PDB file of C-alpha atoms in Angstrom:
ATOM      1  CA  UNK A   1     -12.812  17.555  -7.366  1.00 74.00           C
ATOM      2  CA  UNK A   2     -11.463  17.801  -4.514  1.00 81.00           C
ATOM      3  CA  UNK A   3     -12.480  18.190  -0.579  1.00 86.00           C
ATOM      4  CA  UNK A   4     -11.749  21.162   2.165  1.00 87.00           C
ATOM      5  CA  UNK A   5     -13.202  22.133   5.002  1.00 88.00           C
ATOM      6  CA  UNK A   6     -11.641  25.492   5.585  1.00 88.00           C
ATOM      7  CA  UNK A   7      -9.195  27.977   4.372  1.00 86.00           C
ATOM      8  CA  UNK A   8      -5.180  27.846   6.522  1.00 85.00           C
ATOM      9  CA  UNK A   9      -4.473  30.688   4.330  1.00 85.00           C
ATOM     10  CA  UNK A  10      -0.242  30.332   3.679  1.00 82.00           C
ATOM     11  CA  UNK A  11      -0.209  28.101   6.323  1.00 81.00           C
ATOM     12  CA  UNK A  12       0.156  24.537   5.131  1.00 80.00           C
ATOM     13  CA  UNK A  13      -3.595  22.397   6.295  1.00 79.00           C
ATOM     14  CA  UNK A  14      -1.773  19.365   6.247  1.00 77.00           C
ATOM     15  CA  UNK A  15       2.065  20.397   8.031  1.00 67.00           C
ATOM     16  CA  UNK A  16       2.986  16.217   8.710  1.00 69.00           C
ATOM     17  CA  UNK A  17       2.492  16.221   5.002  1.00 76.00           C
ATOM     18  CA  UNK A  18       5.144  18.995   4.901  1.00 77.00           C
ATOM     19  CA  UNK A  19       7.834  18.584   7.303  1.00 71.00           C
ATOM     20  CA  UNK A  20       8.444  13.903   6.601  1.00 72.00           C
ATOM     21  CA  UNK A  21       7.450  14.915   2.645  1.00 85.00           C
ATOM     22  CA  UNK A  22      11.069  13.473   1.333  1.00 82.00           C
ATOM     23  CA  UNK A  23      12.254  13.637  -2.302  1.00 89.00           C
ATOM     24  CA  UNK A  24      15.488  12.077  -2.913  1.00 92.00           C
ATOM     25  CA  UNK A  25      16.820  10.387  -6.562  1.00 95.00           C
ATOM     26  CA  UNK A  26      14.334   7.886  -8.285  1.00 97.00           C
ATOM     27  CA  UNK A  27      16.926   4.843  -7.807  1.00 96.00           C
ATOM     28  CA  UNK A  28      16.784   5.852  -3.812  1.00 95.00           C
ATOM     29  CA  UNK A  29      13.454   5.708  -3.740  1.00 96.00           C
ATOM     30  CA  UNK A  30      12.681   2.386  -5.923  1.00 97.00           C
ATOM     31  CA  UNK A  31      14.898   0.568  -3.957  1.00 96.00           C
ATOM     32  CA  UNK A  32      14.296   1.452  -0.353  1.00 95.00           C
ATOM     33  CA  UNK A  33      10.335   1.044  -1.520  1.00 97.00           C
ATOM     34  CA  UNK A  34      11.258  -3.343  -2.864  1.00 97.00           C
ATOM     35  CA  UNK A  35      13.551  -3.231   0.032  1.00 96.00           C
ATOM     36  CA  UNK A  36      10.511  -2.998   2.896  1.00 97.00           C
ATOM     37  CA  UNK A  37       7.367  -5.084   0.322  1.00 97.00           C
ATOM     38  CA  UNK A  38      10.031  -7.660   0.541  1.00 96.00           C
ATOM     39  CA  UNK A  39      11.009  -7.728   4.044  1.00 96.00           C
ATOM     40  CA  UNK A  40       6.952  -7.247   4.974  1.00 96.00           C
ATOM     41  CA  UNK A  41       6.414  -9.905   2.581  1.00 95.00           C
ATOM     42  CA  UNK A  42       2.356 -10.053   2.992  1.00 97.00           C
ATOM     43  CA  UNK A  43       0.239  -7.394   1.847  1.00 98.00           C
ATOM     44  CA  UNK A  44      -3.070  -6.911   1.390  1.00 98.00           C
ATOM     45  CA  UNK A  45      -5.314  -6.628  -1.873  1.00 98.00           C
ATOM     46  CA  UNK A  46      -7.765  -4.572  -2.126  1.00 98.00           C
ATOM     47  CA  UNK A  47     -10.441  -4.747  -5.315  1.00 98.00           C
ATOM     48  CA  UNK A  48     -13.629  -3.836  -6.188  1.00 97.00           C
ATOM     49  CA  UNK A  49     -16.417  -5.996  -5.949  1.00 96.00           C
ATOM     50  CA  UNK A  50     -18.552  -6.211  -9.073  1.00 93.00           C
ATOM     51  CA  UNK A  51     -21.800  -6.152  -8.534  1.00 93.00           C
ATOM     52  CA  UNK A  52     -21.707  -3.774  -5.501  1.00 95.00           C
ATOM     53  CA  UNK A  53     -19.117  -1.596  -5.754  1.00 95.00           C
ATOM     54  CA  UNK A  54     -17.986  -2.405  -3.033  1.00 97.00           C
ATOM     55  CA  UNK A  55     -14.342  -2.614  -1.998  1.00 97.00           C
ATOM     56  CA  UNK A  56     -13.028  -5.810   0.262  1.00 97.00           C
ATOM     57  CA  UNK A  57      -8.472  -6.557   1.106  1.00 98.00           C
ATOM     58  CA  UNK A  58      -7.910  -9.664   1.234  1.00 97.00           C
ATOM     59  CA  UNK A  59      -4.015 -10.999   2.659  1.00 97.00           C
ATOM     60  CA  UNK A  60      -1.776 -11.794   0.457  1.00 97.00           C
ATOM     61  CA  UNK A  61       1.977 -13.538  -0.237  1.00 96.00           C
ATOM     62  CA  UNK A  62       4.304 -11.282  -2.469  1.00 97.00           C
ATOM     63  CA  UNK A  63       5.494 -14.225  -4.982  1.00 97.00           C
ATOM     64  CA  UNK A  64       7.825 -12.475  -7.338  1.00 96.00           C
ATOM     65  CA  UNK A  65       8.213  -9.401  -8.188  1.00 96.00           C
ATOM     66  CA  UNK A  66       8.758  -7.583 -12.173  1.00 96.00           C
ATOM     67  CA  UNK A  67       9.559  -4.231 -13.749  1.00 96.00           C
ATOM     68  CA  UNK A  68      12.813  -4.520 -11.763  1.00 95.00           C
ATOM     69  CA  UNK A  69      11.348  -4.879  -8.834  1.00 97.00           C
ATOM     70  CA  UNK A  70       8.197  -2.514  -8.971  1.00 97.00           C
ATOM     71  CA  UNK A  71       5.599  -5.401 -10.762  1.00 98.00           C
ATOM     72  CA  UNK A  72       4.031  -7.536  -8.392  1.00 98.00           C
ATOM     73  CA  UNK A  73       2.971 -11.251  -8.435  1.00 98.00           C
ATOM     74  CA  UNK A  74       0.249 -13.023  -6.454  1.00 98.00           C
ATOM     75  CA  UNK A  75      -0.659 -16.732  -6.476  1.00 97.00           C
ATOM     76  CA  UNK A  76      -4.371 -17.832  -6.538  1.00 97.00           C
ATOM     77  CA  UNK A  77      -7.016 -19.930  -7.533  1.00 96.00           C
ATOM     78  CA  UNK A  78      -8.410 -18.766  -9.997  1.00 96.00           C
ATOM     79  CA  UNK A  79     -11.720 -19.730  -8.630  1.00 95.00           C
ATOM     80  CA  UNK A  80     -12.009 -17.301  -5.978  1.00 91.00           C
ATOM     81  CA  UNK A  81     -13.303 -14.184  -5.937  1.00 92.00           C
ATOM     82  CA  UNK A  82     -10.907 -11.717  -6.413  1.00 95.00           C
ATOM     83  CA  UNK A  83     -10.077 -12.965  -9.729  1.00 96.00           C
ATOM     84  CA  UNK A  84     -14.067 -12.400 -10.032  1.00 96.00           C
ATOM     85  CA  UNK A  85     -13.917  -8.699  -8.938  1.00 97.00           C
ATOM     86  CA  UNK A  86     -10.468  -7.762 -11.377  1.00 97.00           C
ATOM     87  CA  UNK A  87     -12.201  -9.372 -14.285  1.00 95.00           C
ATOM     88  CA  UNK A  88     -15.022  -5.861 -14.165  1.00 96.00           C
ATOM     89  CA  UNK A  89     -12.525  -3.425 -12.934  1.00 97.00           C
ATOM     90  CA  UNK A  90      -8.606  -4.164 -12.871  1.00 97.00           C
ATOM     91  CA  UNK A  91      -8.081  -1.712 -10.850  1.00 98.00           C
ATOM     92  CA  UNK A  92      -5.986  -2.593  -6.928  1.00 98.00           C
ATOM     93  CA  UNK A  93      -4.669  -1.504  -4.660  1.00 98.00           C
ATOM     94  CA  UNK A  94      -1.280  -3.550  -2.810  1.00 98.00           C
ATOM     95  CA  UNK A  95      -0.498  -2.438   1.190  1.00 98.00           C
ATOM     96  CA  UNK A  96       2.743  -3.304   3.055  1.00 98.00           C
ATOM     97  CA  UNK A  97       2.459  -2.246   6.752  1.00 97.00           C
ATOM     98  CA  UNK A  98       4.848  -3.436   9.758  1.00 95.00           C
ATOM     99  CA  UNK A  99       4.266  -3.127  13.196  1.00 91.00           C
ATOM    100  CA  UNK A 100       6.742  -0.111  13.193  1.00 87.00           C
ATOM    101  CA  UNK A 101       3.773   1.912  11.764  1.00 89.00           C
ATOM    102  CA  UNK A 102       6.316   2.108   8.443  1.00 93.00           C
ATOM    103  CA  UNK A 103       4.195   1.281   5.019  1.00 95.00           C
ATOM    104  CA  UNK A 104       3.857   1.146   1.976  1.00 97.00           C
ATOM    105  CA  UNK A 105       0.400   1.756  -1.262  1.00 98.00           C
ATOM    106  CA  UNK A 106       0.594   0.082  -4.675  1.00 98.00           C
ATOM    107  CA  UNK A 107      -1.657   1.393  -6.644  1.00 98.00           C
ATOM    108  CA  UNK A 108      -2.234   0.362 -10.429  1.00 98.00           C
ATOM    109  CA  UNK A 109      -3.835  -2.089 -12.420  1.00 98.00           C
ATOM    110  CA  UNK A 110      -3.682  -5.986 -12.606  1.00 98.00           C
ATOM    111  CA  UNK A 111      -3.911  -9.205 -15.841  1.00 97.00           C
ATOM    112  CA  UNK A 112      -4.576 -12.922 -15.012  1.00 97.00           C
ATOM    113  CA  UNK A 113      -2.229 -14.582 -15.947  1.00 96.00           C
ATOM    114  CA  UNK A 114      -3.429 -18.637 -16.541  1.00 96.00           C
ATOM    115  CA  UNK A 115      -0.479 -19.647 -18.981  1.00 95.00           C
ATOM    116  CA  UNK A 116       1.206 -22.891 -18.128  1.00 94.00           C
ATOM    117  CA  UNK A 117       4.566 -21.522 -18.169  1.00 95.00           C
ATOM    118  CA  UNK A 118       3.977 -18.066 -16.135  1.00 94.00           C
ATOM    119  CA  UNK A 119       2.874 -20.445 -13.752  1.00 96.00           C
ATOM    120  CA  UNK A 120       5.597 -23.032 -13.035  1.00 96.00           C
ATOM    121  CA  UNK A 121       7.884 -20.464 -13.435  1.00 96.00           C
ATOM    122  CA  UNK A 122       6.664 -19.540  -9.669  1.00 96.00           C
ATOM    123  CA  UNK A 123       4.969 -22.412  -8.576  1.00 96.00           C
ATOM    124  CA  UNK A 124       5.282 -23.545  -5.151  1.00 94.00           C
ATOM    125  CA  UNK A 125       4.914 -26.362  -3.355  1.00 94.00           C
ATOM    126  CA  UNK A 126       2.774 -24.864  -0.933  1.00 94.00           C
ATOM    127  CA  UNK A 127      -0.488 -23.762  -2.790  1.00 95.00           C
ATOM    128  CA  UNK A 128      -1.220 -27.375  -3.061  1.00 94.00           C
ATOM    129  CA  UNK A 129      -2.065 -26.534   0.776  1.00 94.00           C
ATOM    130  CA  UNK A 130      -4.163 -23.677  -0.133  1.00 92.00           C
ATOM    131  CA  UNK A 131      -5.913 -25.461  -3.271  1.00 94.00           C
ATOM    132  CA  UNK A 132      -6.381 -29.200  -2.477  1.00 94.00           C
ATOM    133  CA  UNK A 133      -6.220 -32.238  -4.255  1.00 96.00           C
ATOM    134  CA  UNK A 134      -9.613 -33.114  -5.652  1.00 96.00           C
ATOM    135  CA  UNK A 135      -8.891 -36.550  -6.960  1.00 96.00           C
ATOM    136  CA  UNK A 136      -9.509 -36.410 -10.075  1.00 97.00           C
ATOM    137  CA  UNK A 137      -6.719 -36.453 -11.766  1.00 95.00           C
ATOM    138  CA  UNK A 138      -6.942 -32.416 -12.796  1.00 96.00           C
ATOM    139  CA  UNK A 139      -6.892 -30.549  -9.936  1.00 97.00           C
ATOM    140  CA  UNK A 140      -4.341 -31.858  -8.205  1.00 96.00           C
ATOM    141  CA  UNK A 141      -2.727 -28.317  -6.366  1.00 96.00           C
ATOM    142  CA  UNK A 142       0.303 -29.124  -8.141  1.00 96.00           C
ATOM    143  CA  UNK A 143       1.369 -27.249 -11.628  1.00 95.00           C
ATOM    144  CA  UNK A 144      -0.743 -28.220 -14.201  1.00 96.00           C
ATOM    145  CA  UNK A 145      -3.580 -27.502 -12.404  1.00 97.00           C
ATOM    146  CA  UNK A 146      -6.338 -24.991 -13.983  1.00 96.00           C
ATOM    147  CA  UNK A 147      -6.916 -23.300 -11.134  1.00 97.00           C
ATOM    148  CA  UNK A 148      -3.858 -22.327 -10.192  1.00 97.00           C
ATOM    149  CA  UNK A 149      -3.002 -17.879 -11.821  1.00 97.00           C
ATOM    150  CA  UNK A 150      -0.979 -15.707 -10.777  1.00 97.00           C
ATOM    151  CA  UNK A 151      -2.248 -11.891 -10.279  1.00 98.00           C
ATOM    152  CA  UNK A 152       0.706  -9.502 -11.569  1.00 98.00           C
ATOM    153  CA  UNK A 153      -0.089  -6.248 -10.504  1.00 98.00           C
ATOM    154  CA  UNK A 154       1.803  -2.992 -13.310  1.00 98.00           C
ATOM    155  CA  UNK A 155       2.315  -0.284 -10.028  1.00 98.00           C
ATOM    156  CA  UNK A 156       0.385   2.800 -11.557  1.00 98.00           C
ATOM    157  CA  UNK A 157       1.677   5.097  -9.149  1.00 98.00           C
ATOM    158  CA  UNK A 158       3.620   4.467  -4.930  1.00 98.00           C
ATOM    159  CA  UNK A 159       3.493   6.173  -1.218  1.00 97.00           C
ATOM    160  CA  UNK A 160       5.523   4.860   0.617  1.00 96.00           C
ATOM    161  CA  UNK A 161       6.145   6.663   4.419  1.00 92.00           C
ATOM    162  CA  UNK A 162       9.421   4.177   6.232  1.00 89.00           C
ATOM    163  CA  UNK A 163      11.709   5.558   8.743  1.00 82.00           C
ATOM    164  CA  UNK A 164      15.521   5.272   9.941  1.00 72.00           C
ATOM    165  CA  UNK A 165      15.233   6.943  13.511  1.00 59.00           C
ATOM    166  CA  UNK A 166      14.341   4.455  16.889  1.00 60.00           C
ATOM    167  CA  UNK A 167      11.061   4.657  18.123  1.00 67.00           C
ATOM    168  CA  UNK A 168      12.799   6.423  20.662  1.00 61.00           C
ATOM    169  CA  UNK A 169      13.407   9.003  18.385  1.00 67.00           C
ATOM    170  CA  UNK A 170      10.098   9.051  17.157  1.00 65.00           C
ATOM    171  CA  UNK A 171       8.642   9.809  20.469  1.00 65.00           C
ATOM    172  CA  UNK A 172      10.493  11.833  21.477  1.00 62.00           C
ATOM    173  CA  UNK A 173       9.468  14.177  18.342  1.00 60.00           C
ATOM    174  CA  UNK A 174       5.508  13.222  19.057  1.00 62.00           C
ATOM    175  CA  UNK A 175       5.690  14.208  22.501  1.00 68.00           C
ATOM    176  CA  UNK A 176       7.760  17.912  21.048  1.00 67.00           C
ATOM    177  CA  UNK A 177       4.965  17.919  18.535  1.00 65.00           C
ATOM    178  CA  UNK A 178       1.945  17.955  21.311  1.00 69.00           C
ATOM    179  CA  UNK A 179       4.027  20.512  23.261  1.00 73.00           C
ATOM    180  CA  UNK A 180       5.097  22.671  20.910  1.00 73.00           C
ATOM    181  CA  UNK A 181       2.247  22.273  18.087  1.00 66.00           C
ATOM    182  CA  UNK A 182       4.923  21.233  15.744  1.00 68.00           C
ATOM    183  CA  UNK A 183       4.082  18.395  12.844  1.00 64.00           C
ATOM    184  CA  UNK A 184       6.724  15.925  14.002  1.00 58.00           C
ATOM    185  CA  UNK A 185       9.615  14.259  11.923  1.00 67.00           C
ATOM    186  CA  UNK A 186       9.581  11.542  11.874  1.00 56.00           C
ATOM    187  CA  UNK A 187       9.291   9.318   8.187  1.00 74.00           C
ATOM    188  CA  UNK A 188      10.104   9.710   5.410  1.00 81.00           C
ATOM    189  CA  UNK A 189       6.975  10.296   2.582  1.00 91.00           C
ATOM    190  CA  UNK A 190       7.790   9.502  -0.277  1.00 94.00           C
ATOM    191  CA  UNK A 191       6.037   9.720  -3.766  1.00 96.00           C
ATOM    192  CA  UNK A 192       6.478   7.742  -6.912  1.00 97.00           C
ATOM    193  CA  UNK A 193       4.689   8.936  -9.821  1.00 97.00           C
ATOM    194  CA  UNK A 194       3.317   6.901 -12.807  1.00 98.00           C
ATOM    195  CA  UNK A 195       6.056   8.985 -15.086  1.00 98.00           C
ATOM    196  CA  UNK A 196       8.646   8.066 -13.124  1.00 97.00           C
ATOM    197  CA  UNK A 197       7.416   4.222 -12.222  1.00 97.00           C
ATOM    198  CA  UNK A 198       7.984   3.512 -16.246  1.00 97.00           C
ATOM    199  CA  UNK A 199      11.093   5.714 -16.083  1.00 97.00           C
ATOM    200  CA  UNK A 200      11.989   3.244 -13.547  1.00 97.00           C
ATOM    201  CA  UNK A 201      11.115   0.041 -16.052  1.00 96.00           C
ATOM    202  CA  UNK A 202      13.012   1.206 -18.991  1.00 95.00           C
ATOM    203  CA  UNK A 203      16.291   1.798 -16.963  1.00 93.00           C
ATOM    204  CA  UNK A 204      16.921  -1.254 -14.896  1.00 91.00           C
ATOM    205  CA  UNK A 205      15.482  -3.658 -18.402  1.00 83.00           C
TER     206      UNK A 205
END
């Protein structure tokens, strides 16, 4: 099912996408995406609330990466709302944005890891500040605290837009577009399909 409000004939209905779409090697696409996510560090995690079907987003810090850098891990309190959401629907989106307007969107499926081997591997002492020490000798915010888990996101598709232009160059492109009606070339807009991501996992394993 798709939506359309008009017919542009042979001309592109989305000239921005046509102008900025960038095709390059799989290696470059993945490496640039991974580098951008690392620099951003923080992302908005979007899940679906089981009781209402509404979407909710939360700011999360990227804890680690697997699968050659494309599969993402986040610390979580297992007793929080987001784990309830993911039990109901494992589909998830992770979105990164920086102050220059560059962005990345990773869609995939999430699992919740609670095995202590994984938790110890990625544990950070800073987690104690977020979950607290309940003083019962069990829920102490340490690596053995059963409340501490990991949300593992297996990427299915990814789309991102980055630039190698200066702010001045991009501003000039936008100004030119306003005058001429032509779409500005300001970003490298790239997409990674499910097949490409699977291929990358095999290459990097």
